[in-house]
Each structure stands twice: as structure tokens, then as C-alpha cells.
PDB file of C-alpha atoms in Angstrom:
ATOM      1  CA  MET A 209      13.363 -14.433 -25.838  1.00 58.00           C
ATOM      2  CA  GLY A 210      14.200 -16.975 -23.142  1.00 64.00           C
ATOM      3  CA  ILE A 211      13.221 -16.707 -19.484  1.00 65.00           C
ATOM      4  CA  LEU A 212      16.802 -15.944 -18.441  1.00 71.00           C
ATOM      5  CA  SER A 213      17.007 -13.163 -21.030  1.00 80.00           C
ATOM      6  CA  VAL A 214      13.744 -11.647 -19.758  1.00 77.00           C
ATOM      7  CA  ASP A 215      14.940 -11.832 -16.150  1.00 86.00           C
ATOM      8  CA  LEU A 216      18.237 -10.188 -17.110  1.00 88.00           C
ATOM      9  CA  LEU A 217      16.450  -7.416 -19.016  1.00 89.00           C
ATOM     10  CA  ILE A 218      14.143  -6.735 -16.058  1.00 89.00           C
ATOM     11  CA  THR A 219      17.122  -6.680 -13.684  1.00 91.00           C
ATOM     12  CA  LEU A 220      18.932  -4.150 -15.864  1.00 92.00           C
ATOM     13  CA  GLN A 221      15.795  -1.996 -15.960  1.00 91.00           C
ATOM     14  CA  ILE A 222      15.401  -2.115 -12.184  1.00 93.00           C
ATOM     15  CA  LEU A 223      19.024  -1.389 -11.222  1.00 94.00           C
ATOM     16  CA  PRO A 224      19.077   2.381 -12.004  1.00 94.00           C
ATOM     17  CA  VAL A 225      15.902   3.159 -10.017  1.00 92.00           C
ATOM     18  CA  PHE A 226      16.981   0.798  -7.232  1.00 94.00           C
ATOM     19  CA  PHE A 227      20.299   2.597  -6.804  1.00 95.00           C
ATOM     20  CA  SER A 228      18.584   5.991  -6.999  1.00 94.00           C
ATOM     21  CA  ASN A 229      16.303   4.927  -4.136  1.00 93.00           C
ATOM     22  CA  CYS A 230      19.317   3.771  -2.119  1.00 94.00           C
ATOM     23  CA  LEU A 231      21.050   7.096  -2.805  1.00 95.00           C
ATOM     24  CA  PHE A 232      17.980   8.973  -1.589  1.00 93.00           C
ATOM     25  CA  LEU A 233      17.945   6.958   1.635  1.00 92.00           C
ATOM     26  CA  ALA A 234      21.691   7.531   2.120  1.00 94.00           C
ATOM     27  CA  LEU A 235      21.176  11.295   1.782  1.00 95.00           C
ATOM     28  CA  TYR A 236      18.216  11.114   4.166  1.00 90.00           C
ATOM     29  CA  ASP A 237      20.311   9.231   6.732  1.00 91.00           C
ATOM     30  CA  SER A 238      23.128  11.782   6.380  1.00 93.00           C
ATOM     31  CA  VAL A 239      20.775  14.681   7.087  1.00 90.00           C
ATOM     32  CA  ILE A 240      19.205  12.919  10.082  1.00 85.00           C
ATOM     33  CA  LEU A 241      22.649  11.963  11.452  1.00 86.00           C
ATOM     34  CA  LEU A 242      23.862  15.556  11.131  1.00 89.00           C
ATOM     35  CA  LYS A 243      20.756  16.780  12.945  1.00 84.00           C
ATOM     36  CA  HIS A 244      21.266  14.133  15.650  1.00 79.00           C
ATOM     37  CA  VAL A 245      24.900  15.194  16.177  1.00 83.00           C
ATOM     38  CA  VAL A 246      23.946  18.862  16.410  1.00 84.00           C
ATOM     39  CA  LEU A 247      21.301  18.076  19.011  1.00 78.00           C
ATOM     40  CA  LEU A 248      23.804  15.988  20.983  1.00 79.00           C
ATOM     41  CA  LEU A 249      26.340  18.818  20.977  1.00 81.00           C
ATOM     42  CA  SER A 250      23.669  21.218  22.138  1.00 80.00           C
ATOM     43  CA  ARG A 251      22.649  18.690  24.820  1.00 72.00           C
ATOM     44  CA  SER A 252      19.076  18.859  23.659  1.00 63.00           C
ATOM     45  CA  LYS A 253      16.560  16.431  25.122  1.00 60.00           C
ATOM     46  CA  SER A 254      15.392  15.792  21.537  1.00 57.00           C
ATOM     47  CA  ALA A 255      18.645  13.933  20.894  1.00 55.00           C
ATOM     48  CA  ARG A 256      17.801  11.224  23.396  1.00 58.00           C
ATOM     49  CA  GLY A 257      16.770   7.877  22.018  1.00 58.00           C
ATOM     50  CA  GLN A 258      18.132   5.463  19.468  1.00 61.00           C
ATOM     51  CA  TRP A 259      19.047   6.692  15.991  1.00 67.00           C
ATOM     52  CA  ARG A 260      18.037   4.224  13.283  1.00 76.00           C
ATOM     53  CA  ARG A 261      19.120   4.291   9.671  1.00 84.00           C
ATOM     54  CA  MET A 262      16.775   3.884   6.723  1.00 87.00           C
ATOM     55  CA  LEU A 263      19.476   2.504   4.419  1.00 89.00           C
ATOM     56  CA  THR A 264      19.995  -0.958   5.871  1.00 90.00           C
ATOM     57  CA  SER A 265      20.424  -4.404   4.367  1.00 91.00           C
ATOM     58  CA  GLU A 266      16.805  -5.161   5.338  1.00 90.00           C
ATOM     59  CA  GLY A 267      15.663  -1.938   3.684  1.00 91.00           C
ATOM     60  CA  MET A 268      17.591  -2.673   0.492  1.00 93.00           C
ATOM     61  CA  ARG A 269      16.006  -6.137   0.307  1.00 92.00           C
ATOM     62  CA  CYS A 270      12.537  -4.603   0.746  1.00 92.00           C
ATOM     63  CA  ILE A 271      13.168  -2.013  -1.973  1.00 93.00           C
ATOM     64  CA  TRP A 272      14.511  -4.626  -4.393  1.00 94.00           C
ATOM     65  CA  LYS A 273      11.538  -6.902  -3.693  1.00 93.00           C
ATOM     66  CA  SER A 274       9.123  -4.022  -4.330  1.00 93.00           C
ATOM     67  CA  PHE A 275      10.624  -3.374  -7.761  1.00 94.00           C
ATOM     68  CA  LEU A 276      10.457  -7.077  -8.615  1.00 93.00           C
ATOM     69  CA  LEU A 277       6.791  -7.153  -7.627  1.00 93.00           C
ATOM     70  CA  ASP A 278       6.159  -4.155  -9.857  1.00 93.00           C
ATOM     71  CA  ALA A 279       8.024  -5.693 -12.799  1.00 93.00           C
ATOM     72  CA  TYR A 280       6.315  -9.097 -12.592  1.00 93.00           C
ATOM     73  CA  LYS A 281       2.810  -7.932 -11.632  1.00 94.00           C
ATOM     74  CA  GLN A 282      -0.058  -9.704 -13.370  1.00 94.00           C
ATOM     75  CA  VAL A 283      -2.351  -6.681 -13.577  1.00 95.00           C
ATOM     76  CA  LYS A 284      -2.471  -4.875 -16.943  1.00 95.00           C
ATOM     77  CA  LEU A 285      -4.450  -1.830 -18.001  1.00 95.00           C
ATOM     78  CA  GLY A 286      -7.544  -2.827 -19.972  1.00 95.00           C
ATOM     79  CA  GLU A 287      -7.231  -6.518 -19.120  1.00 96.00           C
ATOM     80  CA  ASP A 288      -9.104  -8.709 -16.634  1.00 96.00           C
ATOM     81  CA  ALA A 289      -8.678  -7.728 -12.998  1.00 96.00           C
ATOM     82  CA  PRO A 290      -7.044 -10.502 -10.931  1.00 96.00           C
ATOM     83  CA  ASN A 291      -9.600 -11.922  -8.507  1.00 97.00           C
ATOM     84  CA  SER A 292      -7.187 -12.325  -5.606  1.00 96.00           C
ATOM     85  CA  SER A 293      -8.126 -14.212  -2.463  1.00 96.00           C
ATOM     86  CA  VAL A 294      -8.360 -11.991   0.628  1.00 96.00           C
ATOM     87  CA  VAL A 295      -9.762 -12.003   4.174  1.00 95.00           C
ATOM     88  CA  HIS A 296     -12.508  -9.675   5.365  1.00 93.00           C
ATOM     89  CA  VAL A 297     -11.601  -7.140   8.071  1.00 92.00           C
ATOM     90  CA  SER A 298     -14.425  -5.281   9.802  1.00 83.00           C
ATOM     91  CA  ASN A 299     -14.321  -1.498   9.677  1.00 76.00           C
ATOM     92  CA  PRO A 300     -15.060  -0.084  13.169  1.00 70.00           C
ATOM     93  CA  GLU A 301     -16.793   2.837  11.441  1.00 65.00           C
ATOM     94  CA  GLY A 302     -19.341   0.452   9.946  1.00 59.00           C
ATOM     95  CA  GLY A 303     -17.775  -0.422   6.591  1.00 49.00           C
ATOM     96  CA  ASP A 304     -20.092  -3.387   6.100  1.00 48.00           C
ATOM     97  CA  ALA A 305     -22.605  -1.087   4.454  1.00 43.00           C
ATOM     98  CA  SER A 306     -21.679  -0.734   0.805  1.00 44.00           C
ATOM     99  CA  GLY A 307     -22.838   2.150  -1.302  1.00 46.00           C
ATOM    100  CA  ASN A 308     -24.920   0.011  -3.635  1.00 47.00           C
ATOM    101  CA  GLY A 309     -26.128  -2.496  -1.076  1.00 42.00           C
ATOM    102  CA  ALA A 310     -25.014  -5.389  -3.280  1.00 42.00           C
ATOM    103  CA  GLN A 311     -22.810  -6.961  -0.611  1.00 47.00           C
ATOM    104  CA  ALA A 312     -24.393  -8.387   2.531  1.00 49.00           C
ATOM    105  CA  LYS A 313     -22.716  -8.011   5.867  1.00 55.00           C
ATOM    106  CA  THR A 314     -19.656 -10.242   6.078  1.00 61.00           C
ATOM    107  CA  VAL A 315     -18.290 -11.903   9.209  1.00 69.00           C
ATOM    108  CA  ASP A 316     -14.847 -10.697  10.253  1.00 76.00           C
ATOM    109  CA  GLY A 317     -12.109 -13.110   9.108  1.00 80.00           C
ATOM    110  CA  THR A 318     -14.200 -14.625   6.313  1.00 88.00           C
ATOM    111  CA  GLU A 319     -12.323 -15.625   3.179  1.00 93.00           C
ATOM    112  CA  CYS A 320     -13.455 -13.771   0.065  1.00 94.00           C
ATOM    113  CA  HIS A 321     -12.189 -12.403  -3.256  1.00 95.00           C
ATOM    114  CA  LEU A 322     -11.522  -8.886  -4.476  1.00 94.00           C
ATOM    115  CA  LEU A 323     -14.142  -8.967  -7.221  1.00 94.00           C
ATOM    116  CA  ASP A 324     -16.790  -9.952  -4.677  1.00 94.00           C
ATOM    117  CA  PHE A 325     -16.846  -6.237  -3.869  1.00 93.00           C
ATOM    118  CA  ALA A 326     -17.226  -5.091  -7.485  1.00 91.00           C
ATOM    119  CA  SER A 327     -20.558  -3.936  -8.909  1.00 90.00           C
ATOM    120  CA  PRO A 328     -21.428  -4.304 -12.633  1.00 87.00           C
ATOM    121  CA  GLU A 329     -22.255  -0.607 -12.979  1.00 86.00           C
ATOM    122  CA  ARG A 330     -19.994   1.080 -10.426  1.00 91.00           C
ATOM    123  CA  PRO A 331     -16.187   1.308 -10.475  1.00 93.00           C
ATOM    124  CA  LEU A 332     -14.266  -0.282  -7.602  1.00 94.00           C
ATOM    125  CA  VAL A 333     -11.396   1.907  -6.386  1.00 93.00           C
ATOM    126  CA  LEU A 334      -8.395   0.218  -4.740  1.00 89.00           C
ATOM    127  CA  PRO A 335      -7.273   1.424  -2.240  1.00 76.00           C
ATOM    128  CA  ALA A 336      -9.551   3.927  -0.500  1.00 65.00           C
ATOM    129  CA  PHE A 337      -8.642   7.414   0.701  1.00 79.00           C
ATOM    130  CA  SER A 338     -11.034   9.145   3.072  1.00 82.00           C
ATOM    131  CA  LYS A 339     -11.606  12.303   1.047  1.00 85.00           C
ATOM    132  CA  LEU A 340     -12.200  10.394  -2.183  1.00 89.00           C
ATOM    133  CA  VAL A 341     -14.595   8.035  -0.412  1.00 90.00           C
ATOM    134  CA  GLU A 342     -16.590  10.902   1.026  1.00 88.00           C
ATOM    135  CA  GLU A 343     -16.816  12.726  -2.315  1.00 90.00           C
ATOM    136  CA  PHE A 344     -17.439   9.829  -4.709  1.00 92.00           C
ATOM    137  CA  SER A 345     -19.162   7.083  -2.688  1.00 90.00           C
ATOM    138  CA  SER A 346     -22.414   7.845  -4.536  1.00 91.00           C
ATOM    139  CA  VAL A 347     -20.908   6.729  -7.849  1.00 92.00           C
ATOM    140  CA  ALA A 348     -18.098   4.329  -6.868  1.00 93.00           C
ATOM    141  CA  ASP A 349     -17.279   1.573  -4.377  1.00 94.00           C
ATOM    142  CA  PHE A 350     -14.076   1.670  -2.345  1.00 94.00           C
ATOM    143  CA  LEU A 351     -11.944  -1.149  -0.959  1.00 94.00           C
ATOM    144  CA  LEU A 352      -8.776  -0.935   1.135  1.00 93.00           C
ATOM    145  CA  VAL A 353      -6.501  -3.982   0.854  1.00 94.00           C
ATOM    146  CA  TYR A 354      -4.027  -4.312   3.713  1.00 93.00           C
ATOM    147  CA  ILE A 355      -0.904  -6.132   2.538  1.00 92.00           C
ATOM    148  CA  ASP A 356       2.403  -7.167   4.094  1.00 90.00           C
ATOM    149  CA  GLU A 357       3.623  -4.496   6.549  1.00 86.00           C
ATOM    150  CA  ALA A 358       6.203  -2.240   4.869  1.00 83.00           C
ATOM    151  CA  HIS A 359       7.935  -1.101   8.056  1.00 83.00           C
ATOM    152  CA  PRO A 360       7.583  -3.724  10.809  1.00 86.00           C
ATOM    153  CA  SER A 361       9.178  -2.872  14.136  1.00 81.00           C
ATOM    154  CA  ASP A 362      11.302  -6.040  13.941  1.00 83.00           C
ATOM    155  CA  GLY A 363      12.343  -5.435  10.329  1.00 82.00           C
ATOM    156  CA  TRP A 364      12.806  -2.300   8.224  1.00 83.00           C
ATOM    157  CA  ALA A 365      11.509  -0.002  10.945  1.00 77.00           C
ATOM    158  CA  VAL A 366      10.855   3.688  10.360  1.00 73.00           C
ATOM    159  CA  PRO A 367      13.288   5.901  12.292  1.00 67.00           C
ATOM    160  CA  GLY A 368      12.049   8.645  14.568  1.00 58.00           C
ATOM    161  CA  ASP A 369       9.994   9.057  17.689  1.00 51.00           C
ATOM    162  CA  SER A 370       8.543   5.625  18.420  1.00 51.00           C
ATOM    163  CA  SER A 371       5.521   7.238  20.052  1.00 48.00           C
ATOM    164  CA  LEU A 372       4.464   8.537  16.634  1.00 49.00           C
ATOM    165  CA  PHE A 373       4.607   5.156  14.902  1.00 59.00           C
ATOM    166  CA  PHE A 374       2.968   1.770  15.231  1.00 65.00           C
ATOM    167  CA  GLU A 375       4.781  -1.104  16.863  1.00 77.00           C
ATOM    168  CA  ILE A 376       3.672  -3.694  14.318  1.00 85.00           C
ATOM    169  CA  LYS A 377       5.878  -6.745  13.963  1.00 87.00           C
ATOM    170  CA  LYS A 378       6.236  -8.948  10.890  1.00 90.00           C
ATOM    171  CA  HIS A 379       3.087 -10.943  10.233  1.00 92.00           C
ATOM    172  CA  ARG A 380       3.656 -14.558  11.246  1.00 93.00           C
ATOM    173  CA  ASN A 381       0.153 -15.743  10.386  1.00 94.00           C
ATOM    174  CA  GLN A 382      -3.227 -14.510   9.147  1.00 94.00           C
ATOM    175  CA  GLU A 383      -4.326 -13.555  12.656  1.00 93.00           C
ATOM    176  CA  ASP A 384      -1.299 -11.244  12.999  1.00 93.00           C
ATOM    177  CA  ARG A 385      -2.102  -9.550   9.687  1.00 93.00           C
ATOM    178  CA  CYS A 386      -5.766  -9.010  10.537  1.00 93.00           C
ATOM    179  CA  ALA A 387      -4.840  -7.720  14.004  1.00 91.00           C
ATOM    180  CA  ALA A 388      -2.416  -5.237  12.416  1.00 91.00           C
ATOM    181  CA  ALA A 389      -5.134  -4.097  10.012  1.00 91.00           C
ATOM    182  CA  HIS A 390      -7.480  -3.522  12.951  1.00 90.00           C
ATOM    183  CA  GLN A 391      -4.778  -1.516  14.729  1.00 88.00           C
ATOM    184  CA  LEU A 392      -4.403   0.756  11.711  1.00 84.00           C
ATOM    185  CA  LEU A 393      -8.163   1.198  11.402  1.00 86.00           C
ATOM    186  CA  GLU A 394      -8.410   2.189  15.055  1.00 85.00           C
ATOM    187  CA  ARG A 395      -5.784   4.898  14.478  1.00 83.00           C
ATOM    188  CA  PHE A 396      -6.944   6.079  11.049  1.00 79.00           C
ATOM    189  CA  SER A 397     -10.703   5.795  10.772  1.00 77.00           C
ATOM    190  CA  LEU A 398     -12.219   5.308   7.321  1.00 81.00           C
ATOM    191  CA  PRO A 399     -15.655   6.431   6.161  1.00 86.00           C
ATOM    192  CA  PRO A 400     -18.367   3.780   6.690  1.00 86.00           C
ATOM    193  CA  GLN A 401     -18.764   3.368   2.908  1.00 87.00           C
ATOM    194  CA  CYS A 402     -15.292   1.835   2.696  1.00 89.00           C
ATOM    195  CA  ARG A 403     -14.727  -1.901   2.982  1.00 91.00           C
ATOM    196  CA  VAL A 404     -11.473  -3.384   4.268  1.00 92.00           C
ATOM    197  CA  VAL A 405      -9.767  -6.697   3.521  1.00 95.00           C
ATOM    198  CA  ALA A 406      -6.356  -8.189   4.291  1.00 95.00           C
ATOM    199  CA  ASP A 407      -4.185 -10.041   1.817  1.00 96.00           C
ATOM    200  CA  ARG A 408      -3.649 -13.757   2.429  1.00 95.00           C
ATOM    201  CA  MET A 409      -0.329 -14.911   3.864  1.00 95.00           C
ATOM    202  CA  ASP A 410       0.769 -16.107   0.421  1.00 95.00           C
ATOM    203  CA  ASN A 411       0.560 -12.414  -0.610  1.00 95.00           C
ATOM    204  CA  ASN A 412      -1.410 -13.312  -3.735  1.00 96.00           C
ATOM    205  CA  ALA A 413      -3.041  -9.865  -4.031  1.00 96.00           C
ATOM    206  CA  ASN A 414       0.294  -8.123  -3.540  1.00 95.00           C
ATOM    207  CA  VAL A 415       1.892 -10.274  -6.229  1.00 95.00           C
ATOM    208  CA  ALA A 416      -0.994  -9.960  -8.696  1.00 96.00           C
ATOM    209  CA  TYR A 417      -1.306  -6.186  -8.400  1.00 95.00           C
ATOM    210  CA  GLY A 418       2.370  -5.403  -7.699  1.00 93.00           C
ATOM    211  CA  VAL A 419       1.283  -3.324  -4.732  1.00 89.00           C
ATOM    212  CA  ALA A 420       4.473  -2.980  -2.705  1.00 80.00           C
ATOM    213  CA  PHE A 421       4.408  -0.546  -1.276  1.00 85.00           C
ATOM    214  CA  GLU A 422       1.238   1.166  -2.540  1.00 89.00           C
ATOM    215  CA  ARG A 423      -0.810   1.207  -5.737  1.00 91.00           C
ATOM    216  CA  VAL A 424      -4.156   2.636  -6.821  1.00 93.00           C
ATOM    217  CA  CYS A 425      -6.322   0.663  -9.255  1.00 95.00           C
ATOM    218  CA  ILE A 426      -9.846   1.120 -10.546  1.00 95.00           C
ATOM    219  CA  VAL A 427     -11.796  -1.964 -11.607  1.00 96.00           C
ATOM    220  CA  GLN A 428     -14.836  -1.562 -13.859  1.00 94.00           C
ATOM    221  CA  ARG A 429     -16.811  -4.481 -15.253  1.00 93.00           C
ATOM    222  CA  GLN A 430     -14.010  -6.748 -13.977  1.00 94.00           C
ATOM    223  CA  LYS A 431     -11.440  -4.946 -16.155  1.00 96.00           C
ATOM    224  CA  ILE A 432      -8.598  -2.686 -15.054  1.00 97.00           C
ATOM    225  CA  ALA A 433      -9.885   0.761 -16.057  1.00 96.00           C
ATOM    226  CA  TYR A 434      -7.142   2.703 -14.281  1.00 96.00           C
ATOM    227  CA  LEU A 435      -3.706   1.514 -13.146  1.00 95.00           C
ATOM    228  CA  GLY A 436      -1.709   3.856 -10.942  1.00 93.00           C
ATOM    229  CA  GLY A 437       2.048   3.974 -10.593  1.00 91.00           C
ATOM    230  CA  LYS A 438       4.158   2.240  -7.949  1.00 89.00           C
ATOM    231  CA  GLY A 439       3.942   3.830  -4.521  1.00 82.00           C
ATOM    232  CA  PRO A 440       4.924   5.676  -2.529  1.00 81.00           C
ATOM    233  CA  PHE A 441       6.457   8.019  -5.116  1.00 81.00           C
ATOM    234  CA  PHE A 442       4.670   7.268  -8.390  1.00 83.00           C
ATOM    235  CA  TYR A 443       0.959   7.157  -7.656  1.00 81.00           C
ATOM    236  CA  ASN A 444      -1.167  10.238  -8.231  1.00 86.00           C
ATOM    237  CA  LEU A 445      -4.444  10.769  -6.380  1.00 88.00           C
ATOM    238  CA  GLN A 446      -5.274  13.736  -8.600  1.00 90.00           C
ATOM    239  CA  GLU A 447      -5.318  11.356 -11.568  1.00 91.00           C
ATOM    240  CA  VAL A 448      -7.786   9.151  -9.700  1.00 91.00           C
ATOM    241  CA  ARG A 449      -9.970  12.149  -8.952  1.00 91.00           C
ATOM    242  CA  ARG A 450      -9.880  13.299 -12.603  1.00 92.00           C
ATOM    243  CA  TRP A 451     -10.774   9.780 -13.775  1.00 93.00           C
ATOM    244  CA  LEU A 452     -13.801   9.676 -11.487  1.00 92.00           C
ATOM    245  CA  GLU A 453     -14.886  13.190 -12.434  1.00 92.00           C
ATOM    246  CA  LYS A 454     -14.509  12.439 -16.150  1.00 91.00           C
ATOM    247  CA  ASN A 455     -16.334   9.131 -16.142  1.00 88.00           C
ATOM    248  CA  PHE A 456     -18.966   9.695 -13.453  1.00 80.00           C
ATOM    249  CA  SER A 457     -20.803  12.842 -12.563  1.00 62.00           C
ATOM    250  CA  GLN A 458     -20.928  13.502  -8.820  1.00 52.00           C
ATOM    251  CA  ARG A 459     -24.307  13.393  -7.142  1.00 47.00           C
TER     252      ARG A 459
END
């Protein structure tokens, strides 16, 4: 099968789920608009402020790109884990201390690779969620990879009260991306056992793992032992928990 035929087949596979996502956003916008109109008619103070739609041309491009990343991802269950190039981001909670002590303290902004954080005997869970880290850090290592911002304030911004969201603009360079990662860490603290890195500006980790917008993977002995579904709707943290409980007894 030629390259054009493969691309056409992938496009045809993506179209139904792409349009279903757009339909969901259209329904969401309709509900929010109706609520906004009702509040305006009632002269409620809650109606003040700018109403922003989720279904925009920028949003549709982001959704389409996310499905392409998922379709063309390099990562495969049971195969070698891509050793993507990333940049170290210091965890303000002290994430330089790994559970197995295999990784020495790394200077903030240092270039490294994902598998630098993998231990021969312990699984490496990507990304990290606080509760999982706290419960399984004795048997597994955890790494959070910050990728391209999904909802930048100057792009596909999230509607709602701006005081509840971050004002993070599109990353123009590596410094912007690392600064955004630090801003998120300051708002949502992670356990000290968790390490944090940022994807390079060529988005090589995002492309290799098909992350956009979120994805959970478990690497063991440099192989993909668990490959979660495409986020934000198709990944399952309970599956991750069951995998860890099945393969490693908690201590």
C-alpha cells in the first residue's frame, strides 16, 4: 500500500471521531451561550465578561492535529520505548530525589532523555498523578513530561472565568516552555518523588508518544509495557492502578 493510500485511510479513520468532537464542542457552546443569555436577561453580575467559544477554527486545527499525532505515533505496545530528547525542569517540592536513587541531581534546564529516568528493575510511569505517585513510589518511578500548551491564552483558550485559569501564551522558545512548566508546578504541587521534564521545541516526545493532549505510558526494561488511550477522553487511570497492583506488590 502506497504512502498516499495509507494517508487517505488514516484520514478516513479520523474523520468520524473528529466530527464527533466538533459536535460535542458545538453542543457545549450552545449550552454556555444559553446560560450566558439567561444571566444577561436576569442582569446577573455573573454574566459580565467576555464569552468565548470552544468550537473555533483554532480549536478545530488543534483537535485535528491531536488525532494525526495519535495516528502517526511511533510508540507501540511491547516495542522499544522512544528515547525522546527533553529538558529537565526542577520540581519545587524536591523532585530531584528519585525513588531508587539511580539519578543524581540534575541542573534545571539541562538536556536529557526520557530513558535516563528509567531503572532496569522498576517501571517508569508517564505521566505522574499525585495519588499514584504517593501510593506506588516504592515500586515505580514517575515522570511528568510537559508538552506544547493545549489551551494557550493567545490561541485555543479555555472559556470561563479567567481568574480560574492560567494565562499561558504559546511557547515561542524553550525558555517559555520551561517557564510555563514552572508556573503549573507552582499551582499544582507534585510529590517529591516525581521528576519533571519539558518537551523540546521540536515536540519530539509529543510526536513519538502521540501525547496530544494527554497519554499515560509505562516503560519497563526500555519496552512499552502499558500504552494508555488518547487523552483527555480515552485514558484510564484505573487501568494504570490495576497494572501496578498486578505486576508489583505495594510496600
